[in-house]
Amino acid sequence: MGVITVDDAAPSVSSLTPAQARERFRGGVVRPTAGWAAGCAQANLLAVPRDWAFEVLLFAQRNPKPCPVLGVLDAGETAGPLLPGGDIRTDVPQYVVYEHGREVARPADARPYWREDLVTFLLGCSFTFEDALMAEGIRMAHIDQGVNVPMYRTSRRCEPAGRLSGPLVVSMRPVPADRVADAVRITSRYPVVHGAPVHVGDPAGLGIADLTAPDYGDAVRIAPGEIPVFWACGVTPQAAVVESRPPFAISHAPGHMLVTDARDSSYQVP
């Protein structure tokens, strides 16, 4: 389980700057990043060889709900405007390394696996709008329960792009029935970090058989009167990597995001 210990719980990590959060991860802290550096956007990461980069970009363009592009680092680049002075190879709490679609390592430091031909995509993450939900009194079960957010592969297919194809992945947050409309309204103002939910209610509508058995992350308790609400998830490209089997790829571990210097508010629309 991706458990957040008491020492890493809010408010201490929520008050960190993005640079301080990245410094902790660079120093070896491995934790899911929900609740870290309040007010700052978080990002999914996928690095692929240059000859797969166009297909990833096209896949993102055709599937903007799960794959909203916040930035792209050119082949071999390890820093950029979203992490000034940082290093994409060390500043994420945990990575996943794939060879031909198979997970071969889950390191806290990606430098031993880094290749100069890797193009890195930074994609919007739903952790970015959680502060806005909590500010309106909608609690996040995974933060309250000290676990990673639950994520599920669905029966919905993404629009393929060249050699890249795969299923839609969603994250789930239980929301009180009388606050679902508020959750939809609040998150719809953040279209580049997945925006409004893709599904509300019965998980069978997404082909999810058991909410207690997420494909990524950890199960959360759903209280009486709460309804499962599902948002498109930036782990979708990882599911596409597993299915499409490029020769090599590096991603963040689900729930272990890049904390960026961008403000949540910069991605909010009126």
PDB file of C-alpha atoms in Angstrom:
ATOM      1  CA  MET A   1       0.000   0.000   0.000  1.00  0.00           C
ATOM      2  CA  GLY A   2       1.098   3.580  -0.645  1.00  0.00           C
ATOM      3  CA  VAL A   3       0.540   4.619   2.958  1.00  0.00           C
ATOM      4  CA  ILE A   4       1.227   8.191   4.069  1.00  0.00           C
ATOM      5  CA  THR A   5       2.672   8.095   7.564  1.00  0.00           C
ATOM      6  CA  VAL A   6       1.705  10.535  10.297  1.00  0.00           C
ATOM      7  CA  ASP A   7       4.965  12.447   9.833  1.00  0.00           C
ATOM      8  CA  ASP A   8       4.103  13.053   6.176  1.00  0.00           C
ATOM      9  CA  ALA A   9       0.479  14.024   6.738  1.00  0.00           C
ATOM     10  CA  ALA A  10      -0.997  17.490   6.279  1.00  0.00           C
ATOM     11  CA  PRO A  11      -0.433  20.213   7.245  1.00  0.00           C
ATOM     12  CA  SER A  12       3.365  19.793   7.166  1.00  0.00           C
ATOM     13  CA  VAL A  13       3.715  18.589   3.590  1.00  0.00           C
ATOM     14  CA  SER A  14       0.910  20.838   2.365  1.00  0.00           C
ATOM     15  CA  SER A  15       2.916  23.904   3.403  1.00  0.00           C
ATOM     16  CA  LEU A  16       6.052  22.917   1.476  1.00  0.00           C
ATOM     17  CA  THR A  17       7.064  24.800  -1.635  1.00  0.00           C
ATOM     18  CA  PRO A  18       7.326  22.701  -4.820  1.00  0.00           C
ATOM     19  CA  ALA A  19      11.132  22.964  -4.685  1.00  0.00           C
ATOM     20  CA  GLN A  20      11.120  21.726  -1.069  1.00  0.00           C
ATOM     21  CA  ALA A  21       8.834  18.821  -1.986  1.00  0.00           C
ATOM     22  CA  ARG A  22      11.066  17.827  -4.898  1.00  0.00           C
ATOM     23  CA  GLU A  23      14.110  18.095  -2.640  1.00  0.00           C
ATOM     24  CA  ARG A  24      12.523  15.608  -0.226  1.00  0.00           C
ATOM     25  CA  PHE A  25      11.820  13.166  -3.027  1.00  0.00           C
ATOM     26  CA  ARG A  26      15.327  13.629  -4.378  1.00  0.00           C
ATOM     27  CA  GLY A  27      16.537  12.776  -0.892  1.00  0.00           C
ATOM     28  CA  GLY A  28      14.714   9.454  -0.870  1.00  0.00           C
ATOM     29  CA  VAL A  29      11.187  10.089   0.458  1.00  0.00           C
ATOM     30  CA  VAL A  30       8.776   7.722  -1.329  1.00  0.00           C
ATOM     31  CA  ARG A  31       5.155   8.691  -0.764  1.00  0.00           C
ATOM     32  CA  PRO A  32       2.008   9.399  -2.795  1.00  0.00           C
ATOM     33  CA  THR A  33       1.842  13.146  -3.362  1.00  0.00           C
ATOM     34  CA  ALA A  34      -1.839  13.948  -2.711  1.00  0.00           C
ATOM     35  CA  GLY A  35      -1.911  16.916  -0.365  1.00  0.00           C
ATOM     36  CA  TRP A  36       1.697  18.017  -0.963  1.00  0.00           C
ATOM     37  CA  ALA A  37       2.561  21.679  -1.712  1.00  0.00           C
ATOM     38  CA  ALA A  38      -0.974  23.026  -1.498  1.00  0.00           C
ATOM     39  CA  GLY A  39      -1.913  25.371  -4.305  1.00  0.00           C
ATOM     40  CA  CYS A  40       0.582  23.932  -6.775  1.00  0.00           C
ATOM     41  CA  ALA A  41      -0.192  21.738  -9.750  1.00  0.00           C
ATOM     42  CA  GLN A  42       1.000  18.154  -9.974  1.00  0.00           C
ATOM     43  CA  ALA A  43       1.820  16.264 -13.150  1.00  0.00           C
ATOM     44  CA  ASN A  44       1.953  12.742 -14.540  1.00  0.00           C
ATOM     45  CA  LEU A  45       5.142  11.761 -16.341  1.00  0.00           C
ATOM     46  CA  LEU A  46       5.863   9.564 -19.343  1.00  0.00           C
ATOM     47  CA  ALA A  47       9.248   9.407 -21.090  1.00  0.00           C
ATOM     48  CA  VAL A  48       9.553   7.449 -24.331  1.00  0.00           C
ATOM     49  CA  PRO A  49      12.194   7.067 -27.053  1.00  0.00           C
ATOM     50  CA  ARG A  50      12.161   9.834 -29.656  1.00  0.00           C
ATOM     51  CA  ASP A  51      10.725   7.550 -32.345  1.00  0.00           C
ATOM     52  CA  TRP A  52       7.595   6.995 -30.191  1.00  0.00           C
ATOM     53  CA  ALA A  53       7.163  10.636 -29.159  1.00  0.00           C
ATOM     54  CA  PHE A  54       4.891  11.667 -32.034  1.00  0.00           C
ATOM     55  CA  GLU A  55       2.518   8.800 -31.304  1.00  0.00           C
ATOM     56  CA  VAL A  56       2.346   9.755 -27.611  1.00  0.00           C
ATOM     57  CA  LEU A  57       1.622  13.364 -28.580  1.00  0.00           C
ATOM     58  CA  LEU A  58      -1.045  12.253 -31.063  1.00  0.00           C
ATOM     59  CA  PHE A  59      -2.539   9.883 -28.474  1.00  0.00           C
ATOM     60  CA  ALA A  60      -2.748  12.795 -26.029  1.00  0.00           C
ATOM     61  CA  GLN A  61      -4.320  15.060 -28.664  1.00  0.00           C
ATOM     62  CA  ARG A  62      -6.958  12.441 -29.463  1.00  0.00           C
ATOM     63  CA  ASN A  63      -7.610  11.691 -25.788  1.00  0.00           C
ATOM     64  CA  PRO A  64      -7.362  15.068 -24.035  1.00  0.00           C
ATOM     65  CA  LYS A  65      -9.540  14.089 -21.071  1.00  0.00           C
ATOM     66  CA  PRO A  66      -7.090  11.525 -19.608  1.00  0.00           C
ATOM     67  CA  CYS A  67      -3.966  12.946 -21.295  1.00  0.00           C
ATOM     68  CA  PRO A  68      -3.904  16.760 -21.051  1.00  0.00           C
ATOM     69  CA  VAL A  69      -0.399  17.928 -21.974  1.00  0.00           C
ATOM     70  CA  LEU A  70       1.116  20.517 -19.607  1.00  0.00           C
ATOM     71  CA  GLY A  71       4.610  20.397 -21.067  1.00  0.00           C
ATOM     72  CA  VAL A  72       7.082  18.405 -23.158  1.00  0.00           C
ATOM     73  CA  LEU A  73      10.826  18.103 -22.585  1.00  0.00           C
ATOM     74  CA  ASP A  74      12.901  17.503 -25.704  1.00  0.00           C
ATOM     75  CA  ALA A  75      15.058  14.401 -26.078  1.00  0.00           C
ATOM     76  CA  GLY A  76      17.574  14.216 -23.249  1.00  0.00           C
ATOM     77  CA  GLU A  77      16.267  17.278 -21.385  1.00  0.00           C
ATOM     78  CA  THR A  78      15.878  16.795 -17.640  1.00  0.00           C
ATOM     79  CA  ALA A  79      14.447  20.159 -16.503  1.00  0.00           C
ATOM     80  CA  GLY A  80      12.029  22.765 -17.740  1.00  0.00           C
ATOM     81  CA  PRO A  81       9.696  25.611 -16.755  1.00  0.00           C
ATOM     82  CA  LEU A  82       7.496  23.379 -14.569  1.00  0.00           C
ATOM     83  CA  LEU A  83      10.468  22.334 -12.387  1.00  0.00           C
ATOM     84  CA  PRO A  84      13.063  25.124 -12.558  1.00  0.00           C
ATOM     85  CA  GLY A  85      16.371  23.950 -11.172  1.00  0.00           C
ATOM     86  CA  GLY A  86      14.998  20.423 -10.830  1.00  0.00           C
ATOM     87  CA  ASP A  87      15.742  17.077 -12.440  1.00  0.00           C
ATOM     88  CA  ILE A  88      12.982  14.961 -13.926  1.00  0.00           C
ATOM     89  CA  ARG A  89      15.038  11.833 -13.195  1.00  0.00           C
ATOM     90  CA  THR A  90      15.175  12.323  -9.410  1.00  0.00           C
ATOM     91  CA  ASP A  91      12.364  14.683  -8.368  1.00  0.00           C
ATOM     92  CA  VAL A  92       9.451  12.227  -8.523  1.00  0.00           C
ATOM     93  CA  PRO A  93       8.972  10.000  -5.445  1.00  0.00           C
ATOM     94  CA  GLN A  94       8.934   6.771  -7.457  1.00  0.00           C
ATOM     95  CA  TYR A  95       9.205   5.723 -11.099  1.00  0.00           C
ATOM     96  CA  VAL A  96       8.200   2.700 -13.156  1.00  0.00           C
ATOM     97  CA  VAL A  97      10.558   1.426 -15.863  1.00  0.00           C
ATOM     98  CA  TYR A  98       9.064  -0.603 -18.730  1.00  0.00           C
ATOM     99  CA  GLU A  99      10.690  -2.776 -21.364  1.00  0.00           C
ATOM    100  CA  HIS A 100       8.401  -3.958 -24.167  1.00  0.00           C
ATOM    101  CA  GLY A 101       5.392  -3.168 -21.965  1.00  0.00           C
ATOM    102  CA  ARG A 102       6.639  -5.137 -18.981  1.00  0.00           C
ATOM    103  CA  GLU A 103       7.502  -3.474 -15.684  1.00  0.00           C
ATOM    104  CA  VAL A 104      11.156  -4.201 -14.916  1.00  0.00           C
ATOM    105  CA  ALA A 105      11.923  -1.783 -12.070  1.00  0.00           C
ATOM    106  CA  ARG A 106      10.287   0.662  -9.672  1.00  0.00           C
ATOM    107  CA  PRO A 107      13.159   2.933  -8.579  1.00  0.00           C
ATOM    108  CA  ALA A 108      13.179   6.149  -6.564  1.00  0.00           C
ATOM    109  CA  ASP A 109      15.975   7.451  -8.821  1.00  0.00           C
ATOM    110  CA  ALA A 110      15.638   7.030 -12.592  1.00  0.00           C
ATOM    111  CA  ARG A 111      19.167   8.135 -13.488  1.00  0.00           C
ATOM    112  CA  PRO A 112      20.566   4.603 -13.887  1.00  0.00           C
ATOM    113  CA  TYR A 113      17.855   3.928 -16.498  1.00  0.00           C
ATOM    114  CA  TRP A 114      17.923   7.275 -18.277  1.00  0.00           C
ATOM    115  CA  ARG A 115      18.599   7.487 -22.006  1.00  0.00           C
ATOM    116  CA  GLU A 116      19.498  10.584 -23.991  1.00  0.00           C
ATOM    117  CA  ASP A 117      16.857   9.820 -26.619  1.00  0.00           C
ATOM    118  CA  LEU A 118      13.939  10.034 -24.143  1.00  0.00           C
ATOM    119  CA  VAL A 119      11.256  12.665 -24.747  1.00  0.00           C
ATOM    120  CA  THR A 120       9.332  13.445 -21.552  1.00  0.00           C
ATOM    121  CA  PHE A 121       5.630  14.321 -21.455  1.00  0.00           C
ATOM    122  CA  LEU A 122       4.136  16.048 -18.412  1.00  0.00           C
ATOM    123  CA  LEU A 123       0.386  15.511 -18.208  1.00  0.00           C
ATOM    124  CA  GLY A 124      -2.269  17.085 -16.000  1.00  0.00           C
ATOM    125  CA  CYS A 125      -3.162  15.345 -12.723  1.00  0.00           C
ATOM    126  CA  SER A 126      -6.418  15.372 -10.760  1.00  0.00           C
ATOM    127  CA  PHE A 127      -4.501  15.987  -7.506  1.00  0.00           C
ATOM    128  CA  THR A 128      -4.342  19.566  -8.805  1.00  0.00           C
ATOM    129  CA  PHE A 129      -8.050  20.219  -8.214  1.00  0.00           C
ATOM    130  CA  GLU A 130      -8.280  18.454  -4.848  1.00  0.00           C
ATOM    131  CA  ASP A 131      -7.451  21.656  -2.936  1.00  0.00           C
ATOM    132  CA  ALA A 132     -10.412  23.338  -4.640  1.00  0.00           C
ATOM    133  CA  LEU A 133     -12.717  20.454  -3.667  1.00  0.00           C
ATOM    134  CA  MET A 134     -11.516  20.462  -0.059  1.00  0.00           C
ATOM    135  CA  ALA A 135     -11.843  24.256   0.147  1.00  0.00           C
ATOM    136  CA  GLU A 136     -15.541  23.734  -0.606  1.00  0.00           C
ATOM    137  CA  GLY A 137     -15.862  21.122   2.153  1.00  0.00           C
ATOM    138  CA  ILE A 138     -15.642  18.012  -0.027  1.00  0.00           C
ATOM    139  CA  ARG A 139     -13.225  15.690   1.743  1.00  0.00           C
ATOM    140  CA  MET A 140     -10.789  13.383  -0.037  1.00  0.00           C
ATOM    141  CA  ALA A 141     -11.135   9.827   1.292  1.00  0.00           C
ATOM    142  CA  HIS A 142      -7.634   8.753   0.261  1.00  0.00           C
ATOM    143  CA  ILE A 143      -6.050  11.679   2.119  1.00  0.00           C
ATOM    144  CA  ASP A 144      -8.220  11.161   5.207  1.00  0.00           C
ATOM    145  CA  GLN A 145      -7.493   7.427   5.194  1.00  0.00           C
ATOM    146  CA  GLY A 146      -3.759   7.837   4.516  1.00  0.00           C
ATOM    147  CA  VAL A 147      -3.605   5.804   1.306  1.00  0.00           C
ATOM    148  CA  ASN A 148      -3.007   6.273  -2.398  1.00  0.00           C
ATOM    149  CA  VAL A 149      -5.998   7.253  -4.532  1.00  0.00           C
ATOM    150  CA  PRO A 150      -7.741   4.210  -6.115  1.00  0.00           C
ATOM    151  CA  MET A 151      -7.415   3.908  -9.894  1.00  0.00           C
ATOM    152  CA  TYR A 152      -9.097   1.459 -12.259  1.00  0.00           C
ATOM    153  CA  ARG A 153      -8.745   0.283 -15.845  1.00  0.00           C
ATOM    154  CA  THR A 154     -12.121   0.584 -17.548  1.00  0.00           C
ATOM    155  CA  SER A 155     -13.875  -1.080 -20.458  1.00  0.00           C
ATOM    156  CA  ARG A 156     -13.797   2.201 -22.396  1.00  0.00           C
ATOM    157  CA  ARG A 157     -11.194   2.338 -25.144  1.00  0.00           C
ATOM    158  CA  CYS A 158      -9.097   5.363 -25.945  1.00  0.00           C
ATOM    159  CA  GLU A 159      -8.746   6.586 -29.493  1.00  0.00           C
ATOM    160  CA  PRO A 160      -5.579   4.869 -30.800  1.00  0.00           C
ATOM    161  CA  ALA A 161      -2.640   6.704 -32.337  1.00  0.00           C
ATOM    162  CA  GLY A 162      -0.337   4.723 -34.601  1.00  0.00           C
ATOM    163  CA  ARG A 163       1.185   1.919 -32.546  1.00  0.00           C
ATOM    164  CA  LEU A 164      -0.267   3.251 -29.271  1.00  0.00           C
ATOM    165  CA  SER A 165      -3.602   2.049 -27.904  1.00  0.00           C
ATOM    166  CA  GLY A 166      -5.149   1.187 -24.570  1.00  0.00           C
ATOM    167  CA  PRO A 167      -8.052   1.540 -22.134  1.00  0.00           C
ATOM    168  CA  LEU A 168      -9.209   4.606 -20.246  1.00  0.00           C
ATOM    169  CA  VAL A 169      -7.984   4.605 -16.635  1.00  0.00           C
ATOM    170  CA  VAL A 170      -9.986   6.497 -13.991  1.00  0.00           C
ATOM    171  CA  SER A 171      -9.416   7.651 -10.423  1.00  0.00           C
ATOM    172  CA  MET A 172     -12.264   7.403  -7.916  1.00  0.00           C
ATOM    173  CA  ARG A 173     -13.275   9.640  -5.031  1.00  0.00           C
ATOM    174  CA  PRO A 174     -16.383   9.030  -2.905  1.00  0.00           C
ATOM    175  CA  VAL A 175     -18.545  12.150  -2.695  1.00  0.00           C
ATOM    176  CA  PRO A 176     -21.672  12.710  -0.560  1.00  0.00           C
ATOM    177  CA  ALA A 177     -24.725  12.427  -2.796  1.00  0.00           C
ATOM    178  CA  ASP A 178     -25.796  15.994  -2.065  1.00  0.00           C
ATOM    179  CA  ARG A 179     -22.353  17.346  -3.092  1.00  0.00           C
ATOM    180  CA  VAL A 180     -21.903  15.521  -6.418  1.00  0.00           C
ATOM    181  CA  ALA A 181     -23.214  18.477  -8.410  1.00  0.00           C
ATOM    182  CA  ASP A 182     -20.742  20.717  -6.575  1.00  0.00           C
ATOM    183  CA  ALA A 183     -17.861  18.334  -7.327  1.00  0.00           C
ATOM    184  CA  VAL A 184     -18.800  18.382 -11.017  1.00  0.00           C
ATOM    185  CA  ARG A 185     -19.022  22.176 -11.046  1.00  0.00           C
ATOM    186  CA  ILE A 186     -15.718  22.702  -9.226  1.00  0.00           C
ATOM    187  CA  THR A 187     -13.647  20.257 -11.271  1.00  0.00           C
ATOM    188  CA  SER A 188     -15.153  21.328 -14.589  1.00  0.00           C
ATOM    189  CA  ARG A 189     -13.218  24.579 -14.118  1.00  0.00           C
ATOM    190  CA  TYR A 190      -9.936  22.649 -14.434  1.00  0.00           C
ATOM    191  CA  PRO A 191     -10.141  21.169 -17.957  1.00  0.00           C
ATOM    192  CA  VAL A 192      -6.379  20.730 -18.379  1.00  0.00           C
ATOM    193  CA  VAL A 193      -6.162  18.562 -15.259  1.00  0.00           C
ATOM    194  CA  HIS A 194      -8.940  16.151 -16.343  1.00  0.00           C
ATOM    195  CA  GLY A 195     -11.880  18.473 -15.646  1.00  0.00           C
ATOM    196  CA  ALA A 196     -15.333  17.151 -14.797  1.00  0.00           C
ATOM    197  CA  PRO A 197     -15.934  13.474 -13.971  1.00  0.00           C
ATOM    198  CA  VAL A 198     -16.410  10.936 -16.747  1.00  0.00           C
ATOM    199  CA  HIS A 199     -18.844   8.837 -14.692  1.00  0.00           C
ATOM    200  CA  VAL A 200     -20.898   9.033 -11.501  1.00  0.00           C
ATOM    201  CA  GLY A 201     -22.373   6.085  -9.631  1.00  0.00           C
ATOM    202  CA  ASP A 202     -22.492   2.411 -10.597  1.00  0.00           C
ATOM    203  CA  PRO A 203     -18.932   1.308 -11.454  1.00  0.00           C
ATOM    204  CA  ALA A 204     -20.321  -1.410 -13.726  1.00  0.00           C
ATOM    205  CA  GLY A 205     -21.002   1.373 -16.217  1.00  0.00           C
ATOM    206  CA  LEU A 206     -17.231   1.566 -16.683  1.00  0.00           C
ATOM    207  CA  GLY A 207     -16.708  -2.189 -16.596  1.00  0.00           C
ATOM    208  CA  ILE A 208     -15.316  -2.041 -13.049  1.00  0.00           C
ATOM    209  CA  ALA A 209     -16.327  -5.195 -11.196  1.00  0.00           C
ATOM    210  CA  ASP A 210     -15.008  -4.497  -7.695  1.00  0.00           C
ATOM    211  CA  LEU A 211     -14.200  -1.124  -6.131  1.00  0.00           C
ATOM    212  CA  THR A 212     -12.269  -2.873  -3.363  1.00  0.00           C
ATOM    213  CA  ALA A 213      -9.719  -4.156  -5.902  1.00  0.00           C
ATOM    214  CA  PRO A 214      -8.252  -1.148  -7.756  1.00  0.00           C
ATOM    215  CA  ASP A 215      -5.739  -1.805 -10.529  1.00  0.00           C
ATOM    216  CA  TYR A 216      -3.490   0.941  -9.147  1.00  0.00           C
ATOM    217  CA  GLY A 217      -3.373   2.641  -5.764  1.00  0.00           C
ATOM    218  CA  ASP A 218      -5.400   1.526  -2.753  1.00  0.00           C
ATOM    219  CA  ALA A 219      -9.045   0.884  -1.980  1.00  0.00           C
ATOM    220  CA  VAL A 220     -10.850   3.454   0.173  1.00  0.00           C
ATOM    221  CA  ARG A 221     -13.822   3.079   2.473  1.00  0.00           C
ATOM    222  CA  ILE A 222     -17.037   4.524   1.054  1.00  0.00           C
ATOM    223  CA  ALA A 223     -19.248   5.909   3.812  1.00  0.00           C
ATOM    224  CA  PRO A 224     -23.054   5.594   3.839  1.00  0.00           C
ATOM    225  CA  GLY A 225     -24.574   8.302   1.678  1.00  0.00           C
ATOM    226  CA  GLU A 226     -21.484   8.643  -0.513  1.00  0.00           C
ATOM    227  CA  ILE A 227     -21.416   7.914  -4.251  1.00  0.00           C
ATOM    228  CA  PRO A 228     -18.320   6.865  -6.224  1.00  0.00           C
ATOM    229  CA  VAL A 229     -17.298   9.575  -8.687  1.00  0.00           C
ATOM    230  CA  PHE A 230     -14.774   8.806 -11.431  1.00  0.00           C
ATOM    231  CA  TRP A 231     -12.356  11.162 -13.155  1.00  0.00           C
ATOM    232  CA  ALA A 232     -10.151  10.429 -16.174  1.00  0.00           C
ATOM    233  CA  CYS A 233      -6.652   9.589 -14.986  1.00  0.00           C
ATOM    234  CA  GLY A 234      -3.141  10.290 -16.260  1.00  0.00           C
ATOM    235  CA  VAL A 235      -2.176   6.655 -15.667  1.00  0.00           C
ATOM    236  CA  THR A 236      -3.993   5.987 -18.969  1.00  0.00           C
ATOM    237  CA  PRO A 237      -0.729   6.329 -20.977  1.00  0.00           C
ATOM    238  CA  GLN A 238       0.890   3.718 -18.733  1.00  0.00           C
ATOM    239  CA  ALA A 239      -1.912   1.285 -19.548  1.00  0.00           C
ATOM    240  CA  ALA A 240      -1.271   2.070 -23.228  1.00  0.00           C
ATOM    241  CA  VAL A 241       2.454   1.341 -22.754  1.00  0.00           C
ATOM    242  CA  VAL A 242       1.621  -2.051 -21.233  1.00  0.00           C
ATOM    243  CA  GLU A 243      -0.722  -2.892 -24.104  1.00  0.00           C
ATOM    244  CA  SER A 244       1.322  -1.422 -26.968  1.00  0.00           C
ATOM    245  CA  ARG A 245       4.760  -2.544 -25.770  1.00  0.00           C
ATOM    246  CA  PRO A 246       7.198   0.155 -26.872  1.00  0.00           C
ATOM    247  CA  PRO A 247      10.772  -1.052 -26.379  1.00  0.00           C
ATOM    248  CA  PHE A 248      11.357   1.265 -23.428  1.00  0.00           C
ATOM    249  CA  ALA A 249       9.516   3.815 -21.274  1.00  0.00           C
ATOM    250  CA  ILE A 250       9.751   5.493 -17.874  1.00  0.00           C
ATOM    251  CA  SER A 251       6.724   6.801 -15.995  1.00  0.00           C
ATOM    252  CA  HIS A 252       5.889   7.998 -12.503  1.00  0.00           C
ATOM    253  CA  ALA A 253       4.512   5.337 -10.185  1.00  0.00           C
ATOM    254  CA  PRO A 254       0.730   5.839  -9.971  1.00  0.00           C
ATOM    255  CA  GLY A 255      -0.067   8.445  -7.341  1.00  0.00           C
ATOM    256  CA  HIS A 256       3.593   9.518  -7.048  1.00  0.00           C
ATOM    257  CA  MET A 257       3.516  12.702  -9.082  1.00  0.00           C
ATOM    258  CA  LEU A 258       5.821  15.511 -10.106  1.00  0.00           C
ATOM    259  CA  VAL A 259       5.055  18.539  -7.907  1.00  0.00           C
ATOM    260  CA  THR A 260       5.431  21.525 -10.248  1.00  0.00           C
ATOM    261  CA  ASP A 261       5.949  25.243  -9.730  1.00  0.00           C
ATOM    262  CA  ALA A 262       2.733  26.027 -11.626  1.00  0.00           C
ATOM    263  CA  ARG A 263      -0.141  27.302  -9.499  1.00  0.00           C
ATOM    264  CA  ASP A 264      -3.450  25.433  -9.470  1.00  0.00           C
ATOM    265  CA  SER A 265      -5.177  28.722 -10.253  1.00  0.00           C
ATOM    266  CA  SER A 266      -3.253  29.044 -13.527  1.00  0.00           C
ATOM    267  CA  TYR A 267      -5.231  26.066 -14.870  1.00  0.00           C
ATOM    268  CA  GLN A 268      -8.619  27.284 -13.641  1.00  0.00           C
ATOM    269  CA  VAL A 269     -11.055  28.763 -16.138  1.00  0.00           C
ATOM    270  CA  PRO A 270     -13.641  31.398 -15.144  1.00  0.00           C
TER     271      PRO A 270
END
